[in-house]
PDB file of C-alpha atoms (C1' of nucleotides) in Angstrom:
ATOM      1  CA  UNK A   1     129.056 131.616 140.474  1.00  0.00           C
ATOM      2  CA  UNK A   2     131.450 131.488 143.640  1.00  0.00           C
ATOM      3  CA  UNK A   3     134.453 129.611 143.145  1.00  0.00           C
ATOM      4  CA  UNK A   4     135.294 126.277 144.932  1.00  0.00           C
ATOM      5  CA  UNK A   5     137.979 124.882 146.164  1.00  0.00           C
ATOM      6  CA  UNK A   6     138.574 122.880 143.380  1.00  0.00           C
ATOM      7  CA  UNK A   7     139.257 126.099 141.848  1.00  0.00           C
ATOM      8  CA  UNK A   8     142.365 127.033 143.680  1.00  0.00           C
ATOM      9  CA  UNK A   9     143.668 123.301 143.488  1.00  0.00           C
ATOM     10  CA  UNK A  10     145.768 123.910 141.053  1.00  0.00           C
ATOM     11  CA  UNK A  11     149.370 125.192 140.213  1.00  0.00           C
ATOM     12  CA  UNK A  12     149.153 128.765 142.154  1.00  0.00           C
ATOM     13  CA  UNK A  13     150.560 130.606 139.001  1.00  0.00           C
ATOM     14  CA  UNK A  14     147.593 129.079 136.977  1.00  0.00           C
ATOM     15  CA  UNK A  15     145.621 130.169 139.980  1.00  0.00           C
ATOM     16  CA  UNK A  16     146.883 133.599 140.092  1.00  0.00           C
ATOM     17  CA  UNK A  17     146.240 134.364 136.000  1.00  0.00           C
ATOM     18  CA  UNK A  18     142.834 133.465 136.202  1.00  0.00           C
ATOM     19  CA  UNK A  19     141.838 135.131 139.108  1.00  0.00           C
ATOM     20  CA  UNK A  20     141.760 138.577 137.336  1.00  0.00           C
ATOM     21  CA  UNK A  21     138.684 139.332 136.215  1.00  0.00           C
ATOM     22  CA  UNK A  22     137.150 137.418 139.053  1.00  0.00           C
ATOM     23  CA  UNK A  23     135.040 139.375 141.655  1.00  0.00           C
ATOM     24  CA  UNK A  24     135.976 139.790 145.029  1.00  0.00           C
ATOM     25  CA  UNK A  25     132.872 139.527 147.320  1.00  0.00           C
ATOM     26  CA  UNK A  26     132.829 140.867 151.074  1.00  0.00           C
ATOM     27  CA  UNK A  27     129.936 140.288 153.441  1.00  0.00           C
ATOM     28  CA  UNK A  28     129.906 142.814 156.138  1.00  0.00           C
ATOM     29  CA  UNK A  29     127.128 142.513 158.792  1.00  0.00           C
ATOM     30  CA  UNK A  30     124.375 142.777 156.060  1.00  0.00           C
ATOM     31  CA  UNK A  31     125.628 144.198 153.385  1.00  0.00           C
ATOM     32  CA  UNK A  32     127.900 143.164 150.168  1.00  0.00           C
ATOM     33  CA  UNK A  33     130.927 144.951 148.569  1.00  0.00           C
ATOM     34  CA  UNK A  34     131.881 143.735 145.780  1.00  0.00           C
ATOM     35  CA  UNK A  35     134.850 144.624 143.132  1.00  0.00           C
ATOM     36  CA  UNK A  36     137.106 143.352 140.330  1.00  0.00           C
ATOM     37  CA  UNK A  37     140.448 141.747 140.856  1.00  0.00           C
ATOM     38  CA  UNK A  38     143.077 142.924 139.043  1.00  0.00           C
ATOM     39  CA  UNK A  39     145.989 142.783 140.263  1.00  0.00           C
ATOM     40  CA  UNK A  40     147.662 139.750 142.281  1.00  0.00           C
ATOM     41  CA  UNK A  41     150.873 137.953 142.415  1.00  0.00           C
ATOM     42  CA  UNK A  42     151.412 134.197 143.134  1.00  0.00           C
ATOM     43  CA  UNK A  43     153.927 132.579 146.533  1.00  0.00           C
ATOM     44  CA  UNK A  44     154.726 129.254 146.246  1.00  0.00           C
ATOM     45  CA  UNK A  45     156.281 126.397 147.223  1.00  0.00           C
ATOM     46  CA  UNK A  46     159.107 125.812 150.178  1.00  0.00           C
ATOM     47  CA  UNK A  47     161.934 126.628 147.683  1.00  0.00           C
ATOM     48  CA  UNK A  48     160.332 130.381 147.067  1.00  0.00           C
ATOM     49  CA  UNK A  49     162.352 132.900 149.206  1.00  0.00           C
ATOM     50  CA  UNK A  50     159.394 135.235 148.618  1.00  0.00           C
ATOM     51  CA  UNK A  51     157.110 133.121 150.134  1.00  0.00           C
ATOM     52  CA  UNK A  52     156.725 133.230 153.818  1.00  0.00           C
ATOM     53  CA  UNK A  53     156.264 129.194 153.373  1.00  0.00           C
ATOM     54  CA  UNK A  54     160.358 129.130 152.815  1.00  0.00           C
ATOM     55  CA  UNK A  55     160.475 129.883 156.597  1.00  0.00           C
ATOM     56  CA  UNK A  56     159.051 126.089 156.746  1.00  0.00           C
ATOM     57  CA  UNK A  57     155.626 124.959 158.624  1.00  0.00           C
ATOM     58  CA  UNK A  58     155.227 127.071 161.836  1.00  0.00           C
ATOM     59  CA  UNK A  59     152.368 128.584 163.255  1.00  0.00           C
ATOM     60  CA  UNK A  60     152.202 130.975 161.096  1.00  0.00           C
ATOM     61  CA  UNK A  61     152.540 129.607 157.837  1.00  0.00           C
ATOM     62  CA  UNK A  62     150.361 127.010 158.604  1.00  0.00           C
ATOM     63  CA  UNK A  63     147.420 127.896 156.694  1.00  0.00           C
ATOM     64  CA  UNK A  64     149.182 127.642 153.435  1.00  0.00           C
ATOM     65  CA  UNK A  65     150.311 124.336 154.184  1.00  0.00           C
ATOM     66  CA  UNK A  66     146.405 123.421 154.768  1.00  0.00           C
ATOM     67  CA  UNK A  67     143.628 122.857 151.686  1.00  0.00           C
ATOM     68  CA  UNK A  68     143.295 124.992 149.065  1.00  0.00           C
ATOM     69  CA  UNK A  69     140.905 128.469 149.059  1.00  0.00           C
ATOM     70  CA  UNK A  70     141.378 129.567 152.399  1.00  0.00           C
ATOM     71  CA  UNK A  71     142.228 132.669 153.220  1.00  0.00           C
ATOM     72  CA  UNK A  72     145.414 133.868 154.585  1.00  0.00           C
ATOM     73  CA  UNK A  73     145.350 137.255 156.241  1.00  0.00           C
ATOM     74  CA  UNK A  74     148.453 138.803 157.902  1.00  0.00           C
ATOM     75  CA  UNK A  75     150.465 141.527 159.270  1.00  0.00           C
ATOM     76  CA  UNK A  76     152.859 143.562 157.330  1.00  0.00           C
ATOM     77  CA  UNK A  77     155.389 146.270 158.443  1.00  0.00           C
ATOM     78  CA  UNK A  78     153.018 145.873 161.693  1.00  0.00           C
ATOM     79  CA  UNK A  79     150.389 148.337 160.316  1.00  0.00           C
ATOM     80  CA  UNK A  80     148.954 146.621 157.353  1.00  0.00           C
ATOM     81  CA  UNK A  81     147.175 143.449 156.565  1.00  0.00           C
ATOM     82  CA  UNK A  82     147.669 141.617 153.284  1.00  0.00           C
ATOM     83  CA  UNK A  83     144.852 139.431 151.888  1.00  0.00           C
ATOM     84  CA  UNK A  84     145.944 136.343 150.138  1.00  0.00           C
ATOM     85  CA  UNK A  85     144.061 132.850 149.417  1.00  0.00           C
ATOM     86  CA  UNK A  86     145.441 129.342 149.260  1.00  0.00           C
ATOM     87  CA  UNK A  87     146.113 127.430 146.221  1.00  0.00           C
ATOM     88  CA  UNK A  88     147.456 124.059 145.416  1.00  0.00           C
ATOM     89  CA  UNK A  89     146.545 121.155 146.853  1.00  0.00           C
ATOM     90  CA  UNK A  90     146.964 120.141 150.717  1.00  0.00           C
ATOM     91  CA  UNK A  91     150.246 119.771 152.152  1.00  0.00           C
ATOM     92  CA  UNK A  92     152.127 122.024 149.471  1.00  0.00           C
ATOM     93  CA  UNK A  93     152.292 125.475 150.446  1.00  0.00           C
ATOM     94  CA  UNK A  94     151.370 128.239 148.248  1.00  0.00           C
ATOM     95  CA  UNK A  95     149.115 130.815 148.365  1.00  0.00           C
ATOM     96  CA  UNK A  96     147.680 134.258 145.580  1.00  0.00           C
ATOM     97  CA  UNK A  97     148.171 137.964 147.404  1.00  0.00           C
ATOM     98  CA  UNK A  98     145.055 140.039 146.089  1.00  0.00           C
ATOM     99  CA  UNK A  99     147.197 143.418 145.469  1.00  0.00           C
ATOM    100  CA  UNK A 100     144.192 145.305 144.124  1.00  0.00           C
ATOM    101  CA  UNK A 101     140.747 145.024 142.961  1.00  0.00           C
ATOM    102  CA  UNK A 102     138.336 147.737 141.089  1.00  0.00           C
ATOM    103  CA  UNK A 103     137.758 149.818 143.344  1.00  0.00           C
ATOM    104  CA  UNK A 104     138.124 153.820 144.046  1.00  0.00           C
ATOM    105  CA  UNK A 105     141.577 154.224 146.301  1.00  0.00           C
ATOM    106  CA  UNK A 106     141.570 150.257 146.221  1.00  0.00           C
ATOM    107  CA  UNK A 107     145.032 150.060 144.767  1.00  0.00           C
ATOM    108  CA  UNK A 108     147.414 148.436 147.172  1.00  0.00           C
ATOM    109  CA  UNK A 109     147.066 145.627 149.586  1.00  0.00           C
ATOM    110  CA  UNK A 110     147.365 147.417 152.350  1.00  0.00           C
ATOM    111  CA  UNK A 111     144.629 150.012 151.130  1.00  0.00           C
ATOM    112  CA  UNK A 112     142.692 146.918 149.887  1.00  0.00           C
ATOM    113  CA  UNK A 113     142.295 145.508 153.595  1.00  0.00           C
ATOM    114  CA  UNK A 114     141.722 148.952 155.225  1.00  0.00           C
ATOM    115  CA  UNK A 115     139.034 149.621 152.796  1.00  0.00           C
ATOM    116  CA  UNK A 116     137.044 146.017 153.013  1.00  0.00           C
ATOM    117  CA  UNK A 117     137.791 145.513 156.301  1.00  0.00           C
ATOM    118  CA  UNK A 118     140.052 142.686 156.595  1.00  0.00           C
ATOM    119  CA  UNK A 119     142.119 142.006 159.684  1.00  0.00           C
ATOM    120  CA  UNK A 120     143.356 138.843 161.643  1.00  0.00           C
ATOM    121  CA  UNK A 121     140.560 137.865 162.721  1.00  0.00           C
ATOM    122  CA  UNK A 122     139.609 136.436 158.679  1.00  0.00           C
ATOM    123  CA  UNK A 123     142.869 134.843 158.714  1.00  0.00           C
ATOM    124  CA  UNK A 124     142.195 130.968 157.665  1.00  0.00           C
ATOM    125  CA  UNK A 125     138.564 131.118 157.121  1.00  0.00           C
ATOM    126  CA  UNK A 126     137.638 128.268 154.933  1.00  0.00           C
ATOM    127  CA  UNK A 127     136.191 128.634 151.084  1.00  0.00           C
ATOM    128  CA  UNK A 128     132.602 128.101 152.254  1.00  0.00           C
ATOM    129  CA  UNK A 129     132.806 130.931 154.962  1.00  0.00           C
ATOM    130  CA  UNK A 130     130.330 134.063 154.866  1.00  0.00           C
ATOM    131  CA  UNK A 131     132.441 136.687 155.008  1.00  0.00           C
ATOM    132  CA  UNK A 132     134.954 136.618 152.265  1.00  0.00           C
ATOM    133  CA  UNK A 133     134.717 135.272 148.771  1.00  0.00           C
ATOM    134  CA  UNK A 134     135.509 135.124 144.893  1.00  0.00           C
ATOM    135  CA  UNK A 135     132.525 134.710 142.121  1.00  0.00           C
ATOM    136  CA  UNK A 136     133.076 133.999 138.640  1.00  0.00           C
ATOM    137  CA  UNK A 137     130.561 136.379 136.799  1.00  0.00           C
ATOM    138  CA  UNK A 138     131.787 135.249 133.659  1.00  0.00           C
ATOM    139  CA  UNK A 139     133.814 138.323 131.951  1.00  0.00           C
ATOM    140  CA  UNK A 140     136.285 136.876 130.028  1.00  0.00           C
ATOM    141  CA  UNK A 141     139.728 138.567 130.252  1.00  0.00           C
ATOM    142  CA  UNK A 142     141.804 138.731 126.959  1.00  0.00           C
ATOM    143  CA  UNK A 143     145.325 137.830 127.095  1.00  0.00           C
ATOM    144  CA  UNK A 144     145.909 141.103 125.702  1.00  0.00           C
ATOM    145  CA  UNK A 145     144.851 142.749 128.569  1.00  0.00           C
ATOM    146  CA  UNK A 146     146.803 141.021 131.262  1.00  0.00           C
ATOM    147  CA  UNK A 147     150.536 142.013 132.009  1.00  0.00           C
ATOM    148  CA  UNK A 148     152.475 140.054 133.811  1.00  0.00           C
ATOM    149  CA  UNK A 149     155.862 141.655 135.833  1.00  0.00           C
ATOM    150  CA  UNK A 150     158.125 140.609 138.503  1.00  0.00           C
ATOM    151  CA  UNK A 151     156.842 141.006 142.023  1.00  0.00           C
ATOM    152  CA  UNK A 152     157.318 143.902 144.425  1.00  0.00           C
ATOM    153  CA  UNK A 153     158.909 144.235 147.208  1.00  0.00           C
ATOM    154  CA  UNK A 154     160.960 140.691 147.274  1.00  0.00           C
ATOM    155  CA  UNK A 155     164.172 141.537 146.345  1.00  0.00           C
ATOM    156  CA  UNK A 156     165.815 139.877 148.784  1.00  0.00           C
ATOM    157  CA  UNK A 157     164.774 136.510 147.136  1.00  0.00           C
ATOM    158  CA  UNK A 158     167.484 136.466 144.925  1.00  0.00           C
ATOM    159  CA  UNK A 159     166.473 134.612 141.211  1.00  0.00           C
ATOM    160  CA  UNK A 160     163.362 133.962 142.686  1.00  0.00           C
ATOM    161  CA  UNK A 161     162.679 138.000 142.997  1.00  0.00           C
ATOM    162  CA  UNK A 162     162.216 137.714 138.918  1.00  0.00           C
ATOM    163  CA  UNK A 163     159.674 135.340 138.801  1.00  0.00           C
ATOM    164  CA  UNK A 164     156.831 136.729 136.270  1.00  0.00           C
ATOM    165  CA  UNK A 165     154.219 135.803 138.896  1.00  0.00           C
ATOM    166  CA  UNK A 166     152.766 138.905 139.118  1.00  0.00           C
ATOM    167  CA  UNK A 167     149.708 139.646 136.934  1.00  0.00           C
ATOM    168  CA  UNK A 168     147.691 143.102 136.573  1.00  0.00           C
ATOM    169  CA  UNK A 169     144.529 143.909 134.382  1.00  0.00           C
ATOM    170  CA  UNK A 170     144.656 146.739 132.624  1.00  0.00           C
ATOM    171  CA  UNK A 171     141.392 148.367 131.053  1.00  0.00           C
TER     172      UNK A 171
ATOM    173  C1'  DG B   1     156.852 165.761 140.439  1.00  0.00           C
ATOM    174  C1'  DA B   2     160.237 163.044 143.012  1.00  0.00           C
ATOM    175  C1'  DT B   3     162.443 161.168 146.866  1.00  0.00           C
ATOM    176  C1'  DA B   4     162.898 160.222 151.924  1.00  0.00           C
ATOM    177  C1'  DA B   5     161.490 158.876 156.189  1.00  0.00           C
ATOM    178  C1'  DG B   6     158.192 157.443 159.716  1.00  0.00           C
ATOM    179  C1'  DA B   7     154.733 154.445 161.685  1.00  0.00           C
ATOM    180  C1'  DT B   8     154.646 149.911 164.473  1.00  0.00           C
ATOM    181  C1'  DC B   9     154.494 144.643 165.751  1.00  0.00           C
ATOM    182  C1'  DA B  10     154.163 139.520 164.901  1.00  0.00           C
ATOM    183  C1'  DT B  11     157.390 136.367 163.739  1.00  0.00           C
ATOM    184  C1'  DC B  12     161.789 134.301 163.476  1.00  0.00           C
ATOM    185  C1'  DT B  13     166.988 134.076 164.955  1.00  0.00           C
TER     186       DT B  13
ATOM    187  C1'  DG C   1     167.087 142.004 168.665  1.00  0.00           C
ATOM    188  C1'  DA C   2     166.219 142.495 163.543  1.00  0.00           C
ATOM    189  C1'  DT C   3     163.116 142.691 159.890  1.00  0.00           C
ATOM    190  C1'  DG C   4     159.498 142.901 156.390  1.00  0.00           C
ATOM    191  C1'  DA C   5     154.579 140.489 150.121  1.00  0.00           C
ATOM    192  C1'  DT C   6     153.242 148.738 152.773  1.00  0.00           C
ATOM    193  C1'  DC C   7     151.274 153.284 152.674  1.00  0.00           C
ATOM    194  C1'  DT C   8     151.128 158.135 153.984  1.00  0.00           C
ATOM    195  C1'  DT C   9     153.087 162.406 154.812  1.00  0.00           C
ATOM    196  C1'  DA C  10     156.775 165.771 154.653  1.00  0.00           C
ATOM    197  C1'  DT C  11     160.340 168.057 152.311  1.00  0.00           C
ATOM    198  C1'  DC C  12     162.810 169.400 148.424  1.00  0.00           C
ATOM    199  C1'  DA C  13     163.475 170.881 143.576  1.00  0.00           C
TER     200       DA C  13
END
DNA sequence: GATAAGATCATCT
DNA sequence: GATGATCTTATCA
């Protein structure tokens, strides 16, 4: 079944854990991709250096501010688009990157966006859209499976550059 | 196999 | 004017 927001209203690590396993869903023009996540790192909260939401509320950051499940889409290194969705509730900022999901030469979020097809223009789409999506088809994911790892690419955040918010499936 | 550099632009200072 | 939540390609060993 395809997760509501109620889903994503909740602490963004929490969030970001049980989104592995989960299936991302993409609608284009008629038909459906669809693949596994499993890999994805939490952002949250003002006090996060690694999260662009430490900047404060401007335009851009905006959408994580909003409700939760939205999507955030945006540019990186001005070439690649990074796919995230909101979490917590509305007003605190925070927000799950999708790194990778199941998917031949899906590894990556840049790679991830090229290959679905995600640009700006599915930035802040809300959770009931009908292009982008997660569905819970009810795999359960052992703990034994998951490891979780500092996130990449943040070392500039100082302490907050070891947070053990990152979370990847193995098989 | 490993490391280095290049591409390229919205956003913030 | 500087800088990244990255990936690909080139060059070297």
């Amino acid at each position: 079944m395809r997760l509501t927001e109620d889903f994503f209203n909740r602490n963004a690590v929490t969030v970001a854990r049980e989104l592995l396993g989960k299936y991302l869903v993409r609608k284009i023009a008629d038909k459906i991709l669809s693949a596994k996540i499993t890999e994805v790192e939490a952002y949250k909260g003002t006090e996060d250096l690694a999260c662009h939401a430490s900047k404060g509320l401007t335009p851009r950051t905006r959408v994580l501010f909003g409700p939760p499940g939205r999507t955030y889409v945006y540019l990186v290194y001005g070439m690649y688009h990074c796919l995230n969705f909101v979490a917590e509730k509305d007003g605190y900022p925070a927000g799950v990157l999708i790194r990778a999901v199941d998917i031949p030469g899906g590894s990556g979020p840049g790679r991830l966006c090229r290959l679905l097809d995600v640009a700006g223009e599915h930035n802040d789409l809300p959770v009931d859209n009908n292009f982008i999506w997660v569905e819970d088809r009810g795999g359960l994911v052992r703990s034994s499976q998951v490891t979780t790892t500092k996130r990449i690419g943040v070392e500039y955040a100082g302490v907050w550059a070891d947070k053990p918010w990152r979370f990847v499936l193995s098989r």
